[in-house]
Amino acid sequence: MKRLHFIVLLSLLFSLLSFSQSAIIRGVILDENNNPINDVNIKTSTGEGTASNENGFFELKIPFGVEITIAFTHINHKRVEAKFNLKNGQELEYNPVMMVEVEQIATVVINTNTRQSVDGVTSISPQMIRTIKGAQPGVENILKTLPGVNISNELSTQYSVRGGNFDENLVYVNEIEVYRPFLIRSGNQEGLSFVNTDLVQNVDFSAGGFQAKYGDKLSSVLDITYRNPVAFGIRADLSLLGGSVAAETVSKDGKFSGIAGVRYRDNSLILNSLETEGIVEPVFADAQTYLTYRFSSKFHLNFLGNVSLNTYNFQPVNRQTNFGTLQDPVALLVFYDGQEKDQYQTNFGAFKANYFVNDNLTLKLIASAYLTTEQEYFDIFAQYRLGEVNTNIGDENLGEVEFSEGIGSQLTHARNDLDAFIVNAEHRGDYKIDDESTVEWSVKYTQEDIRDRLVEWEVIDSAGFSIRPPNFSSPNLQPYNSFSGPLTAFENIRALNRVQIGRLQAFGQYSKRTSWGKNEVFYNVGVRTHSWTVKGDGIEGSSQTVISPRAQFAIKPDWDKDVLFRVAGGLYYQPPFYRELRDSSGVVQPNVKAQKSFHIVLGNEYSFEIWDRPFKLVTEAYYKGITDVNPYTLENVRIRYRAKNNAKAYAYGLDMRLNGEFVPGTESWFSFGYLKTEENIDNRGYIARPTDQRLKFGALFQDYVPNMPDLKMYLNLVYNTGVPGGSPSYADPYDFQIRLRDYRRADLGISFDVVNPEKVYNSKWKKVFRELSVGFEIYNMFNNQNSITNTWVRDVYTKRQFAIPNYLTPRVFNLRLSARF
């Protein structure tokens, strides 16, 4: 806290150095075909001026409180003028259109088809994220339709990218890294995504080959920007699964602006449709805010805050799962006793101070703190029957278990508690050498304090015999010989850890846009370094350092076709976080190394027009060579590491995405991905990794009724081939490479705009709203039986183990009401 107070005091001292007052106008200048125009001369009536870059982007500071005329001139387009009168510190986005034949000024919606992604980043429209919901609404609901991104659990916001696991993805909000809870083991327990879509302004996503300015993870970056409001407004959303309210405001002098949102989620509607019947109380809520105070045009202070409380109470009663084939159907019938009570409470706060020394130099100070308190308590006794199913049509016992092949019981117990406190202090800066060259740098210190108590055990009884761990030294020869040894749980994990991890990170990178003959060229080179120390109670301290060079190069040839080629790569390290240091027995291994990956990404973007509408085809081929791999297993969404660097792995694949206006005025896309990832543990040969998702097809399609454009529809389609289904406890993964069935899901949403913001209404009650829409959604429209993992049950006669699929949600209907005031 002393360090945080010092940073805030230092930021306030910077404000005393500021003296000028101004406002900012920025935007993208387009021609009549929605193509960006570079080298547009921009001049104000008071003498300020600038020019647009090759993407049509411009940013201009103007005096506040007076009416200013801005002129946009270009040799090939008609002159455009516009008048502005902004408040002190106000930032306005203005996107003019310059016509060739007719002088006109207008504003347009910018989409990703009109701007080349030279740095390999996919931009997603915030309006699309807010409009297209889903069983787990948020940014992740859109990400799952992108190539290379795998989300095979609609109850979870966690995703894997190009063969990586859930822990290998970076998430930033306004340049501030955010975290998620540690103990969650199933999608049922997950609450809300950290990102509140009602607050979002920009969404950028990179699936690999990202720049040095992003942190040390192996797979992807999700970079979110929350918006600074320019007027008062309220947005509300209500459905059968919960609701959200967001409000935004700005002071009269424009110095203060703030946006805040409250969300509530109750997944009972979805969880009550699962095979396991019982009493379930899943309640998730959070409050989030982003505040900005502009002391002057040179110094801005921002605050990002979040408080989240997730509770999950469950009393299972029974379950029946039918599987097998039509000729040999099998059923698992389970009766439960006991309950589960979980709670995850997180608090997050961050201050960010921006000091604009001049038009070229910006200095930033960021201080953040993350506190999570988590508990996972359950005692569940399950008695099961595994047997043949009656298939005689017309029989009154059709579908019931008639002959038992296995009976048994299972008692699971957990008393897991975890407290984590993570503090960050960072200085960032960027300096524009000229209009085409930029240098960025950062120095960051992180202190992680983890207190963890892990108590889990499982007792399995089959046909009257307690099953002992297979590696237990004393054999049980009952019933032929009496056994007098102690009863031993099949699985028993007990650990008490108190760990401190200190991290020092830094990066520097240089970006430049230039020409190579008549071709446009962009390149970026940078390097990161990460040094960390692990220590704690009963732990011998360990320190390690890694260096990560990265580079990107893109070229846009001087061709008639609008084509861009891109190559990116480098060394990517993932220093172990706390969960990666904890082995399967719960003991922390401080000497675990950073996983190391060499990335190479080859990309191509082709922009074209069909039906006089813009389209873009993006293709990327990639390869990852990974060493010092820390093997893991997946149990639903819980990752259990071995805490050993005893493997090597690789991943390669091809991603393709075609997006554009298949229907005029709406953006849709179709995605395809091919992936192969394998690992070699202890030089025993390569086997598929838990995230080996071979084929991926995704589609996000939007449409409306031509004669009734206020009636809209979206269709969200995902098809993934099956991933390995895991293995029983103590089993050798080399002997269990059975894959889950293919994942197929279709979500449909239909909405009607009662109040459209582009229309003028005479009705008094409609004038109260800026937007108002009603609709309904169908999740898993075709009622496909998808599974997330397997439950392993023994056959008492053959001693073999059956992989019982744990099915995900069936078809579910939802109603929704959205409004903006």
XYZ file of C-alpha atoms in Angstrom, residues 22-578:
557
model
C -7.227 21.478 -25.118
C -9.541 18.823 -26.555
C -8.816 16.002 -28.969
C -10.506 14.936 -32.206
C -9.516 11.633 -33.786
C -10.934 9.344 -36.428
C -10.504 7.636 -39.785
C -11.023 9.378 -43.137
C -12.666 7.244 -45.837
C -13.602 7.638 -49.474
C -17.027 6.843 -50.921
C -16.070 3.132 -51.163
C -15.154 2.996 -47.476
C -11.420 2.806 -48.219
C -9.038 4.795 -45.989
C -7.424 7.919 -47.485
C -3.863 8.749 -46.543
C -2.090 12.130 -46.715
C -5.273 14.155 -46.175
C -4.305 17.666 -45.096
C -6.180 18.653 -41.924
C -6.157 22.308 -40.854
C -8.069 24.257 -38.198
C -9.204 27.882 -38.308
C -6.837 28.587 -35.398
C -3.755 27.233 -37.161
C -3.417 23.648 -35.818
C -2.822 20.973 -38.426
C -1.887 17.378 -39.166
C -2.302 14.705 -41.866
C -3.853 11.238 -42.026
C -1.592 8.181 -42.129
C -1.772 5.214 -44.508
C -4.754 3.786 -42.570
C -6.637 7.080 -42.849
C -6.223 7.714 -39.123
C -5.695 11.192 -37.695
C -5.520 12.798 -34.258
C -5.660 16.541 -33.672
C -5.555 18.712 -30.555
C -7.707 21.872 -30.654
C -8.542 24.644 -28.149
C -11.604 24.004 -26.011
C -14.572 26.241 -25.364
C -14.540 27.992 -28.752
C -16.022 27.079 -32.121
C -13.323 25.703 -34.427
C -13.652 24.976 -38.147
C -11.629 22.039 -39.430
C -10.927 21.662 -43.152
C -10.063 18.304 -44.779
C -8.376 18.678 -48.175
C -6.879 16.180 -50.620
C -5.761 16.525 -54.221
C -8.134 13.773 -55.420
C -11.180 14.623 -53.308
C -13.531 17.480 -52.644
C -12.844 19.765 -49.712
C -14.759 18.982 -46.526
C -15.348 21.326 -43.567
C -16.867 20.745 -40.142
C -17.355 22.886 -37.021
C -16.681 21.770 -33.441
C -16.992 23.275 -29.977
C -15.578 20.837 -27.429
C -15.180 20.893 -23.670
C -11.892 20.897 -21.843
C -10.247 17.458 -22.110
C -13.062 16.059 -24.267
C -12.087 13.392 -26.787
C -14.306 13.020 -29.856
C -14.253 10.363 -32.562
C -15.157 11.819 -35.965
C -15.031 9.790 -39.191
C -15.537 11.971 -42.321
C -16.205 10.657 -45.820
C -14.565 12.542 -48.719
C -16.357 12.260 -52.038
C -14.802 12.492 -55.490
C -17.665 14.063 -57.454
C -20.068 15.467 -54.886
C -18.989 17.443 -51.856
C -20.418 15.665 -48.852
C -19.581 14.975 -45.243
C -20.930 12.079 -43.238
C -19.994 9.553 -40.642
C -19.610 5.843 -41.287
C -19.156 2.684 -39.278
C -15.584 1.467 -39.434
C -15.199 -2.287 -39.813
C -12.119 -4.436 -40.006
C -12.442 -4.981 -43.749
C -11.246 -1.473 -44.589
C -8.069 -1.512 -42.533
C -5.074 -3.763 -43.021
C -4.016 -5.608 -39.868
C -0.281 -5.245 -40.307
C 0.391 -6.491 -36.785
C -1.767 -9.624 -37.021
C -4.575 -8.413 -34.765
C -8.253 -9.261 -35.294
C -10.624 -6.441 -34.333
C -14.183 -7.240 -33.252
C -17.014 -4.740 -33.218
C -18.183 -3.908 -29.660
C -21.728 -3.541 -30.965
C -21.565 -7.125 -32.240
C -20.426 -8.348 -28.829
C -23.286 -6.551 -27.093
C -25.870 -7.737 -29.630
C -24.860 -11.388 -29.995
C -25.181 -12.986 -26.592
C -25.110 -16.690 -25.843
C -25.277 -19.231 -23.035
C -22.207 -17.503 -21.551
C -22.430 -13.943 -22.936
C -19.291 -11.930 -23.392
C -16.290 -11.500 -25.612
C -15.585 -15.238 -25.417
C -18.897 -16.021 -27.118
C -17.558 -14.320 -30.254
C -14.016 -15.659 -29.927
C -15.213 -19.258 -30.228
C -16.201 -18.645 -33.856
C -12.665 -17.511 -34.779
C -10.222 -20.020 -36.287
C -7.692 -21.489 -33.899
C -9.849 -20.719 -30.828
C -11.455 -23.648 -29.031
C -14.289 -23.308 -26.512
C -15.985 -26.689 -26.146
C -17.924 -25.808 -23.002
C -20.707 -23.251 -23.245
C -20.719 -22.859 -19.448
C -17.117 -21.659 -19.407
C -15.415 -18.448 -20.489
C -12.050 -20.211 -20.758
C -10.585 -20.944 -24.160
C -7.547 -22.574 -25.732
C -5.751 -21.155 -28.756
C -3.751 -23.129 -31.317
C -3.043 -26.050 -29.043
C -2.386 -24.100 -25.829
C -4.297 -24.524 -22.593
C -6.466 -22.104 -20.611
C -3.494 -20.693 -18.675
C -1.645 -19.562 -21.797
C -3.769 -16.532 -22.725
C -3.169 -12.888 -21.817
C -6.066 -10.516 -21.075
C -5.580 -6.728 -20.834
C -8.077 -3.982 -20.086
C -6.720 -0.532 -20.910
C -3.139 -1.899 -20.763
C -3.800 -3.429 -17.316
C -3.371 -7.200 -17.016
C -6.312 -8.974 -15.372
C -6.527 -12.374 -13.687
C -9.093 -15.102 -13.096
C -9.788 -17.404 -10.086
C -7.508 -20.381 -9.368
C -9.656 -23.195 -7.931
C -12.525 -23.424 -10.423
C -12.688 -26.974 -11.751
C -15.884 -27.047 -13.837
C -17.800 -24.731 -16.102
C -20.791 -25.022 -13.737
C -18.830 -23.110 -11.093
C -17.723 -20.319 -13.411
C -19.328 -16.957 -13.152
C -19.002 -13.906 -15.337
C -16.147 -13.030 -17.621
C -14.037 -10.179 -16.244
C -14.764 -8.122 -19.368
C -18.043 -6.232 -19.104
C -19.280 -5.844 -22.673
C -21.409 -2.801 -21.771
C -18.209 -0.860 -21.051
C -16.187 -1.906 -24.102
C -14.954 0.410 -26.848
C -12.366 -1.697 -28.712
C -11.659 -5.442 -28.845
C -8.411 -6.712 -30.385
C -7.338 -10.356 -30.444
C -4.070 -11.965 -31.536
C -3.771 -15.758 -31.829
C 0.033 -15.817 -31.958
C 3.194 -14.034 -33.053
C 2.272 -10.979 -30.974
C 4.591 -8.083 -30.152
C 7.036 -7.748 -27.263
C 4.806 -5.185 -25.532
C 2.494 -8.023 -24.531
C 3.416 -10.290 -21.635
C 4.925 -13.737 -21.318
C 2.323 -16.297 -22.336
C 2.531 -18.914 -25.064
C -0.734 -18.612 -26.977
C -2.790 -15.420 -27.351
C -3.601 -11.837 -26.345
C -7.047 -10.335 -25.775
C -6.630 -6.544 -25.617
C -9.727 -4.665 -24.409
C -10.232 -0.905 -24.246
C -12.998 0.566 -22.095
C -14.493 3.765 -23.416
C -14.438 7.317 -22.088
C -18.033 8.632 -22.225
C -18.905 11.943 -23.888
C -22.519 12.159 -22.645
C -24.887 10.723 -20.067
C -26.470 7.382 -20.859
C -27.893 4.195 -19.356
C -27.917 0.714 -20.866
C -29.914 -2.205 -19.453
C -30.234 -5.863 -20.407
C -32.589 -8.406 -18.845
C -33.057 -12.120 -19.578
C -34.110 -15.350 -17.876
C -30.434 -15.877 -16.979
C -29.925 -12.549 -15.236
C -29.372 -8.949 -16.142
C -27.001 -6.008 -16.335
C -27.147 -2.236 -15.983
C -24.465 0.226 -17.097
C -24.408 3.996 -16.672
C -22.018 6.600 -18.061
C -21.604 10.300 -17.489
C -19.317 13.276 -18.041
C -18.980 16.498 -16.052
C -19.978 19.863 -17.481
C -16.380 21.013 -17.866
C -15.393 17.671 -19.496
C -12.695 16.947 -16.930
C -14.379 13.953 -15.322
C -15.946 11.014 -17.084
C -16.990 7.655 -15.743
C -18.717 4.457 -16.718
C -19.938 1.749 -14.347
C -21.768 -1.530 -14.722
C -23.474 -4.055 -12.476
C -24.145 -7.618 -13.628
C -26.132 -10.496 -12.128
C -26.201 -14.044 -13.465
C -28.193 -17.104 -12.408
C -27.447 -20.231 -14.473
C -30.237 -22.319 -12.916
C -32.152 -22.404 -16.204
C -29.192 -24.056 -17.933
C -27.884 -26.241 -15.094
C -31.326 -27.690 -14.355
C -31.362 -29.077 -17.896
C -28.299 -31.282 -17.285
C -28.457 -35.029 -16.651
C -27.548 -34.714 -12.990
C -30.722 -33.726 -11.162
C -30.679 -31.900 -7.864
C -30.963 -28.552 -6.131
C -28.586 -26.036 -7.670
C -28.045 -22.402 -6.648
C -25.492 -20.721 -8.914
C -25.363 -16.970 -8.290
C -22.747 -14.733 -9.873
C -22.569 -10.950 -9.522
C -20.054 -8.183 -10.064
C -19.708 -4.403 -10.128
C -17.166 -2.694 -12.331
C -16.180 0.892 -13.097
C -13.743 2.870 -15.216
C -13.197 6.506 -14.191
C -11.110 9.251 -15.774
C -10.177 12.678 -14.450
C -8.380 15.100 -16.757
C -6.406 17.468 -14.572
C -5.270 19.094 -17.810
C -4.629 18.186 -21.418
C -1.250 16.840 -20.312
C -2.217 14.740 -17.299
C -5.029 12.191 -17.030
C -5.687 9.854 -14.100
C -7.743 6.695 -14.629
C -9.153 4.110 -12.242
C -10.345 0.591 -13.089
C -12.178 -1.275 -10.327
C -13.974 -4.598 -10.071
C -15.677 -6.524 -7.258
C -16.956 -10.010 -8.026
C -18.761 -12.615 -5.913
C -19.493 -16.097 -7.266
C -21.311 -18.726 -5.203
C -22.194 -22.243 -6.279
C -24.297 -24.496 -4.029
C -25.299 -27.933 -5.315
C -27.115 -30.910 -3.823
C -27.155 -33.691 -6.451
C -29.906 -36.329 -6.298
C -29.529 -38.706 -9.242
C -28.173 -39.114 -12.731
C -28.687 -41.479 -15.643
C -26.358 -41.440 -18.640
C -27.047 -43.662 -21.649
C -24.134 -44.494 -23.920
C -22.748 -47.338 -26.019
C -24.263 -48.431 -29.348
C -27.739 -49.336 -30.613
C -26.776 -53.019 -30.533
C -25.118 -52.807 -27.113
C -26.592 -49.937 -25.099
C -25.214 -49.298 -21.628
C -26.452 -46.989 -18.896
C -24.938 -45.476 -15.777
C -27.426 -44.863 -12.976
C -26.167 -42.863 -9.978
C -27.839 -41.874 -6.679
C -26.224 -39.097 -4.665
C -26.117 -37.884 -1.098
C -24.260 -34.809 0.141
C -23.628 -31.335 -1.155
C -21.095 -28.916 -2.608
C -20.545 -25.311 -1.498
C -18.100 -23.126 -3.400
C -17.378 -19.422 -3.195
C -15.006 -17.242 -5.185
C -14.654 -13.570 -4.243
C -12.277 -11.283 -6.128
C -11.410 -7.606 -5.752
C -9.390 -5.709 -8.309
C -8.285 -2.083 -8.464
C -5.860 -0.212 -10.696
C -4.719 3.391 -11.128
C -3.262 4.532 -14.434
C -1.666 7.967 -14.829
C -0.997 9.322 -18.327
C 1.377 12.250 -18.718
C 1.532 13.691 -22.246
C 4.890 15.467 -22.235
C 4.332 16.654 -25.785
C 2.686 15.433 -28.982
C 5.352 12.743 -29.388
C 6.153 11.553 -25.858
C 3.706 9.870 -23.467
C 4.647 8.541 -20.026
C 2.421 6.202 -18.000
C 2.387 4.849 -14.463
C 0.181 1.844 -13.631
C -0.415 0.413 -10.150
C -2.831 -2.469 -9.588
C -3.822 -4.898 -6.850
C -5.739 -8.187 -7.180
C -7.152 -10.084 -4.202
C -8.992 -13.398 -4.483
C -10.456 -15.466 -1.659
C -11.676 -18.871 -2.743
C -13.147 -21.901 -1.048
C -14.207 -25.254 -2.452
C -16.030 -27.523 0.026
C -17.867 -30.722 -0.843
C -18.789 -34.138 0.553
C -20.628 -36.195 -2.041
C -21.480 -39.881 -1.722
C -22.429 -41.558 -5.003
C -23.824 -45.100 -5.452
C -23.843 -46.331 -9.015
C -25.107 -49.145 -11.175
C -23.619 -49.887 -14.567
C -25.660 -52.237 -16.694
C -27.569 -53.254 -19.777
C -30.545 -51.217 -20.943
C -33.940 -52.647 -21.870
C -34.367 -52.024 -25.609
C -37.682 -53.856 -26.142
C -39.995 -51.371 -27.815
C -43.380 -51.423 -26.124
C -42.051 -52.793 -22.851
C -43.087 -50.716 -19.859
C -39.463 -50.854 -18.602
C -37.994 -49.526 -21.857
C -34.772 -47.588 -21.183
C -34.259 -48.901 -17.640
C -31.188 -50.773 -16.390
C -32.070 -54.478 -16.138
C -28.802 -56.336 -15.628
C -25.963 -54.816 -13.607
C -22.434 -55.282 -14.871
C -20.961 -53.193 -12.088
C -22.084 -51.737 -8.805
C -20.166 -49.583 -6.412
C -19.923 -46.370 -4.504
C -17.683 -43.344 -4.360
C -17.160 -40.782 -1.610
C -15.363 -37.552 -2.509
C -14.307 -34.923 -0.008
C -12.646 -31.518 -0.352
C -11.774 -28.634 1.919
C -9.771 -26.363 -0.337
C -9.009 -22.739 0.563
C -6.878 -20.266 -1.340
C -6.005 -16.611 -0.817
C -3.947 -14.768 -3.416
C -2.791 -11.146 -3.310
C -1.039 -9.813 -6.412
C 0.397 -6.284 -6.641
C 1.791 -4.694 -9.813
C 3.692 -1.446 -10.403
C 4.625 -0.521 -13.963
C 6.047 2.357 -15.961
C 5.220 2.457 -19.679
C 6.175 4.957 -22.323
C 6.023 5.582 -26.048
C 7.855 8.089 -28.178
C 6.997 9.003 -31.768
C 10.268 9.637 -33.556
C 8.257 10.813 -36.552
C 4.864 10.095 -38.095
C 6.075 6.641 -39.185
C 8.297 5.461 -36.307
C 7.496 4.693 -32.664
C 9.498 3.413 -29.715
C 7.709 1.766 -26.766
C 9.107 0.505 -23.461
C 8.050 -0.727 -20.031
C 9.425 -1.790 -16.657
C 7.113 -3.761 -14.361
C 7.416 -5.303 -10.917
C 4.955 -7.907 -9.581
C 4.664 -9.401 -6.103
C 2.494 -12.496 -5.671
C 1.570 -13.809 -2.219
C -0.293 -17.157 -2.265
C -1.738 -18.985 0.748
C -3.188 -22.358 -0.177
C -4.653 -25.294 1.777
C -5.453 -28.362 -0.309
C -7.340 -31.288 1.278
C -8.910 -33.771 -1.145
C -9.575 -37.476 -0.864
C -11.622 -40.070 -2.681
C -12.722 -43.498 -1.509
C -13.958 -45.999 -4.135
C -15.830 -49.167 -3.209
C -16.718 -51.783 -5.823
C -18.702 -54.960 -5.016
C -17.875 -54.645 -1.326
C -14.124 -54.108 -1.726
C -12.376 -50.836 -1.078
C -10.190 -50.105 -4.105
C -6.670 -49.148 -3.145
C -4.255 -47.040 -5.187
C -2.538 -49.218 -7.825
C 0.927 -48.187 -6.617
C 0.275 -49.131 -2.962
C 2.943 -51.502 -1.602
C 0.763 -53.944 0.391
C -1.408 -56.118 -1.905
C -4.947 -57.022 -0.981
C -5.614 -60.716 -1.738
C -9.147 -60.863 -0.403
C -11.243 -62.997 -0.340
C -8.618 -65.758 -0.527
C -6.450 -64.344 2.251
C -7.474 -62.047 5.070
C -6.129 -58.511 4.928
C -5.177 -56.667 8.090
C -3.545 -53.574 6.576
C -4.967 -50.066 6.952
C -7.758 -48.811 4.733
C -6.320 -46.368 2.226
C -8.155 -43.816 0.119
C -7.893 -44.330 -3.619
C -6.739 -40.743 -3.923
C -5.485 -38.567 -1.072
C -4.005 -35.083 -1.508
C -3.022 -32.879 1.411
C -0.848 -29.784 1.181
C -0.367 -26.456 2.908
C 1.539 -23.872 0.878
C 2.646 -20.326 1.572
C 4.458 -18.985 -1.491
C 5.845 -15.592 -2.517
C 6.832 -14.906 -6.110
C 8.599 -11.702 -7.142
C 8.777 -10.808 -10.840
C 10.652 -8.104 -12.713
C 9.688 -7.634 -16.360
C 10.785 -5.192 -19.030
C 10.394 -4.734 -22.766
C 11.483 -2.401 -25.522
C 10.271 -2.350 -29.114
C 10.566 -0.275 -32.263
C 7.902 0.030 -34.976
C 8.205 1.683 -38.364
C 6.082 2.149 -41.465
C 7.987 2.930 -44.631
C 8.208 2.217 -48.352
C 10.234 -0.334 -50.252
C 10.129 0.920 -53.789
C 6.428 1.342 -54.479
C 5.488 -1.181 -51.814
C 4.296 -0.247 -48.336
C 6.243 -1.920 -45.513
C 5.757 -2.280 -41.756
C 8.099 -3.890 -39.286
C 8.367 -4.257 -35.546
C 11.286 -5.584 -33.500
C 11.404 -5.946 -29.743
C 12.717 -7.892 -26.813
C 11.311 -8.848 -23.388
C 13.064 -10.010 -20.269
C 11.468 -11.695 -17.285
C 13.203 -12.524 -14.018
C 11.426 -14.224 -11.110
C 12.121 -15.628 -7.668
C 10.065 -18.282 -5.845
C 10.265 -18.620 -2.081
C 8.045 -19.557 0.830
C 7.578 -21.559 3.995
C 9.614 -24.754 3.737
C 10.623 -23.904 0.156
C 14.183 -23.486 -0.980
C 14.353 -20.235 -2.959
C 14.853 -20.364 -6.724
C 15.571 -17.579 -9.252
C 15.460 -17.690 -13.046
C 15.648 -15.255 -15.973
C 14.524 -15.517 -19.605
C 14.931 -13.231 -22.636
C 12.367 -13.190 -25.430
C 13.162 -11.528 -28.801
C 10.198 -11.012 -31.167
C 9.698 -9.477 -34.616
C 7.018 -8.756 -37.210
C 7.243 -7.793 -40.872
C 4.415 -6.910 -43.255
C 4.412 -5.764 -46.862
C 1.597 -4.453 -49.056
C 2.734 -4.846 -52.674
C 1.947 -2.207 -55.257
C -0.553 -4.456 -56.993
C -3.987 -3.863 -58.411
C -5.268 -6.410 -55.911
C -5.480 -5.296 -52.278
C -3.172 -7.900 -50.734
C -0.980 -7.868 -47.647
C 1.642 -10.432 -46.575
C 2.839 -10.803 -43.005
C 5.445 -12.838 -41.127
C 5.922 -12.852 -37.352
C 7.832 -14.918 -34.863
C 10.272 -15.140 -32.020
C 10.854 -16.844 -28.695
C 7.936 -16.933 -26.271
C 8.416 -17.980 -22.662
C 5.813 -18.722 -20.016
C 7.351 -18.441 -16.537
C 5.322 -20.632 -14.159
C 2.431 -19.109 -12.289
C 1.449 -20.611 -8.933
